[in-house]
Coordinates of C-alpha atoms in Angstrom, one line a residue:
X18 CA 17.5 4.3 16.5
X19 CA 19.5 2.4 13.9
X20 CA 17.6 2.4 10.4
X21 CA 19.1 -0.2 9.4
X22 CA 18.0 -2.9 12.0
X23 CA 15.1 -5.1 10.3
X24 CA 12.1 -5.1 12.3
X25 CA 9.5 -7.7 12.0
X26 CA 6.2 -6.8 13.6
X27 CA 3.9 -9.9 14.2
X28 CA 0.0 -9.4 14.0
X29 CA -1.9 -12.4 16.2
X30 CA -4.6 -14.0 14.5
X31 CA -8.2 -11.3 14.6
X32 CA -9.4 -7.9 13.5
X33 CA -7.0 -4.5 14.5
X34 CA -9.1 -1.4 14.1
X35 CA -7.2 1.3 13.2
X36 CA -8.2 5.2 13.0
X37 CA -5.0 7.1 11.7
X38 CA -2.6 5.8 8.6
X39 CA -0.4 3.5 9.3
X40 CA 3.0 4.8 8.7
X41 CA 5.5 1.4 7.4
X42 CA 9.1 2.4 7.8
X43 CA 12.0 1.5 5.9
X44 CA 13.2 -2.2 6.9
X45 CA 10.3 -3.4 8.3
X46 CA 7.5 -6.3 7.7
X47 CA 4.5 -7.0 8.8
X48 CA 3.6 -10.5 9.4
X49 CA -0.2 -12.5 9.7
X50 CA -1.4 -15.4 10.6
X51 CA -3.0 -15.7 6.7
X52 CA -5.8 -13.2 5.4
X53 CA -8.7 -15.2 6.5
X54 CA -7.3 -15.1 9.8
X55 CA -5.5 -11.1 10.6
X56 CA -7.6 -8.4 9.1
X57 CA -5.9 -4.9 9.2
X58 CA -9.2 -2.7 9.0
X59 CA -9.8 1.0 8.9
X60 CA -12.4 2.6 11.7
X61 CA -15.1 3.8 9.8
X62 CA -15.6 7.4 10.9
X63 CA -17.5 8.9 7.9
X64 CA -14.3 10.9 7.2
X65 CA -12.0 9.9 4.8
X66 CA -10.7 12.7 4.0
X67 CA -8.6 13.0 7.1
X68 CA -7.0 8.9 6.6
X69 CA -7.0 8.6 3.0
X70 CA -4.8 5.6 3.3
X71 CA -4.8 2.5 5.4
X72 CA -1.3 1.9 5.5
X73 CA 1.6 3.9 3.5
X74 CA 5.6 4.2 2.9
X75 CA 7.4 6.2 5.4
X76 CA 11.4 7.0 5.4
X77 CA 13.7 6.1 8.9
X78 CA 12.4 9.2 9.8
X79 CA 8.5 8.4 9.4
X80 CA 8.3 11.2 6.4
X81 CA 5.7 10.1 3.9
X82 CA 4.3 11.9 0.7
X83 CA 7.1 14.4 -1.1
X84 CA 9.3 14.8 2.4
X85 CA 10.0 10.8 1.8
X86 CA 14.1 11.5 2.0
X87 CA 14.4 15.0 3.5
X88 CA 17.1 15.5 6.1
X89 CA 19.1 12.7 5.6
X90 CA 16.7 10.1 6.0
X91 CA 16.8 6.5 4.6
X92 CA 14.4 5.9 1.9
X93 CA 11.7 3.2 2.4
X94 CA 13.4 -0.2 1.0
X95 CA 13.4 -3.7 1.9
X96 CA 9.4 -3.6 3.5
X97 CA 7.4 -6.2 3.1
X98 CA 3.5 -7.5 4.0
X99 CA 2.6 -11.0 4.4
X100 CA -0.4 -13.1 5.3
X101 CA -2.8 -10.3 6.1
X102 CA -6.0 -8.6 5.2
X103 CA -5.6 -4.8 4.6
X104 CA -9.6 -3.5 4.1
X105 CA -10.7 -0.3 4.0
X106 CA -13.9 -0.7 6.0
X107 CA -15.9 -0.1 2.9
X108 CA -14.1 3.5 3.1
X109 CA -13.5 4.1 -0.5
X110 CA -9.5 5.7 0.7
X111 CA -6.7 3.8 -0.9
X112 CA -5.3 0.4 0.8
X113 CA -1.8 0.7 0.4
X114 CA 0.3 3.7 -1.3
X115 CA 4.2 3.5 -1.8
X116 CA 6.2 5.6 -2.2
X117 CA 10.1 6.4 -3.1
X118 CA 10.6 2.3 -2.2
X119 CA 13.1 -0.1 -3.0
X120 CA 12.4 -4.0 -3.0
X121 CA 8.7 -4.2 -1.3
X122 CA 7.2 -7.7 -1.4
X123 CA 3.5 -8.4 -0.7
X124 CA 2.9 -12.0 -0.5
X125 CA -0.8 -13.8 0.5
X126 CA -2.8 -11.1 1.4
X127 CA -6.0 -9.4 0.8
X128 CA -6.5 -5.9 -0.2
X129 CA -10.3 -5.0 0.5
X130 CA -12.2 -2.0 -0.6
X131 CA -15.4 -0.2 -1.0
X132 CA -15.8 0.4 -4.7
X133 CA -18.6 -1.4 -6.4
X134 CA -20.2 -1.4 -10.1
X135 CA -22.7 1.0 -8.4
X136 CA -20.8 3.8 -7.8
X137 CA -18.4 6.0 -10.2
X138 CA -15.0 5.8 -11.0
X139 CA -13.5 7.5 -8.3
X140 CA -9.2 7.8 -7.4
X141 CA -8.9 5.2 -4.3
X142 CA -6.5 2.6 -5.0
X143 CA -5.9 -0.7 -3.6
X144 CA -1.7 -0.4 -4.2
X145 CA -0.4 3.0 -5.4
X146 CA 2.7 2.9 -6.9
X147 CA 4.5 6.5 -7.4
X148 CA 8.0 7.9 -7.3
X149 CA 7.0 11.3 -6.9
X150 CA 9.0 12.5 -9.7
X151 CA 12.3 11.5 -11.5
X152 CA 14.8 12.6 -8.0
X153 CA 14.7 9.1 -6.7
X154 CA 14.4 5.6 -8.1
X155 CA 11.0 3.6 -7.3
X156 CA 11.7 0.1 -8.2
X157 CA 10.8 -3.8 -7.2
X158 CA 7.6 -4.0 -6.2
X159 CA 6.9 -7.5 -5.9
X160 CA 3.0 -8.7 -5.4
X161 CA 2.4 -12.6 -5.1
X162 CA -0.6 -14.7 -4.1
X163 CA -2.7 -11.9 -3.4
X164 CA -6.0 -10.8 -4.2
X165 CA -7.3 -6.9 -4.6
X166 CA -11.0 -6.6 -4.5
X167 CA -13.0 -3.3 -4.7
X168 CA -11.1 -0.3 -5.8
X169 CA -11.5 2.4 -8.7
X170 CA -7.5 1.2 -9.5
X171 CA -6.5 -2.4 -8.5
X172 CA -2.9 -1.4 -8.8
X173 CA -2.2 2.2 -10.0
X174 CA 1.1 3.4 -10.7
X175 CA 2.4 7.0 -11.4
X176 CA 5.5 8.4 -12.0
X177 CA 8.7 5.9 -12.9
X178 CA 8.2 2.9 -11.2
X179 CA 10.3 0.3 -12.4
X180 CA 10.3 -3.7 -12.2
X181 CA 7.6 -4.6 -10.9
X182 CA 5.9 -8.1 -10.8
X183 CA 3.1 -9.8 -10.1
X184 CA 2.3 -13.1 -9.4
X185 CA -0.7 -16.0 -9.3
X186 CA -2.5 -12.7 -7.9
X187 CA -6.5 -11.4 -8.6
X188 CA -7.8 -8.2 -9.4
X189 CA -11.8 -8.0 -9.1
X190 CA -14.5 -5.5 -8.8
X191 CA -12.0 -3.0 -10.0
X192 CA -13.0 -0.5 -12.6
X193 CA -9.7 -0.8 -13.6
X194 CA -7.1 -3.3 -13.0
X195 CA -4.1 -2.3 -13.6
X196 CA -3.7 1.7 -14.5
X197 CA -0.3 3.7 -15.6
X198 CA -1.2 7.6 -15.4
X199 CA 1.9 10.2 -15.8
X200 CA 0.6 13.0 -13.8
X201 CA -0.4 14.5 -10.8
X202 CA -3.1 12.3 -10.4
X203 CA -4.6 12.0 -6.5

């Protein structure tokens, strides 16, 4: 397989259970028919230890985490999400976490969580920006039109991450928006 070859995966308009991570490789976007309409929604099986992500970065080889790279894979660059609802089932995991990625655009969606005022801060994210330390360069994240409800961290990034932007976007029920942390945090 050619990991260079853009793939665009098209989700139909309803509700796609899912029970294991979803692994997004380099190259790739997934596509909705708007956020009201496909929801992207983790099966809640009282474990979240075992999926502690809905959806996460993964090289030409599907590595993910620190092995994002290894054996002469390509890094994650050039992904992007549009016109979908990622929600974590009221599963207090993290919605999205990226990582090692060049140029990933999230445009019209809805990132839906579990945290409310209720409960204590806690580390699930709705996007989780990290590099994973200075060997690669995490850079253009680009979030526009979209809305992140429910999550200890709206948007939490660690490690250099560099240019990102956000745009005519919402963070709510969040107890913190937008949150910068420099170490091994998670």
């Amino acid at each position: 397989v050619n990991p260079a070859i853009r793939r665009s995966i098209f989700f139909p308009a309803g509700v796609y259970l899912v029970s294991e991570t979803i692994v997004i490789p380099t190259y790739a976007t997934l596509i909705g028919e708007g956020p009201d309409n496909t929801v992207i929604q983790m099966a809640n099986t009282g474990d979240s230890t075992l999926r502690p992500y809905v959806a996460r970065t993964g090289d030409s080889l599907q590595q993910t985490g620190a092995n994002i790279g290894l054996n002469g894979a390509t890094l994650p660059q050039q992904i992007g999400i549009s016109d979908i609802n990622i929600n974590t089932n009221s599963t207090r995991i993290t919605a999205l976490r990226l990582v090692r990625y060049q140029h990933f655009k999230l445009f019209n969606c809805f990132i839906t969580g579990g945290w409310n005022f209720s409960l204590v801060e806690d580390a699930e994210c709705g996007v989780w920006l990290q590099s994973i330390g200075n060997a690669t360069t995490t850079t253009d994240f680009r979030m526009h039109n979209t809305s992140i409800t429910g999550f200890s961290n709206g948007i939490f990034c660690q490690d250099p991450v560099t240019d990102t932007r956000i745009s005519f976007s919402k963070l709510s029920v969040c107890y913190r928006g937008i949150n910068s942390y420099p170490s091994n945090y998670g």
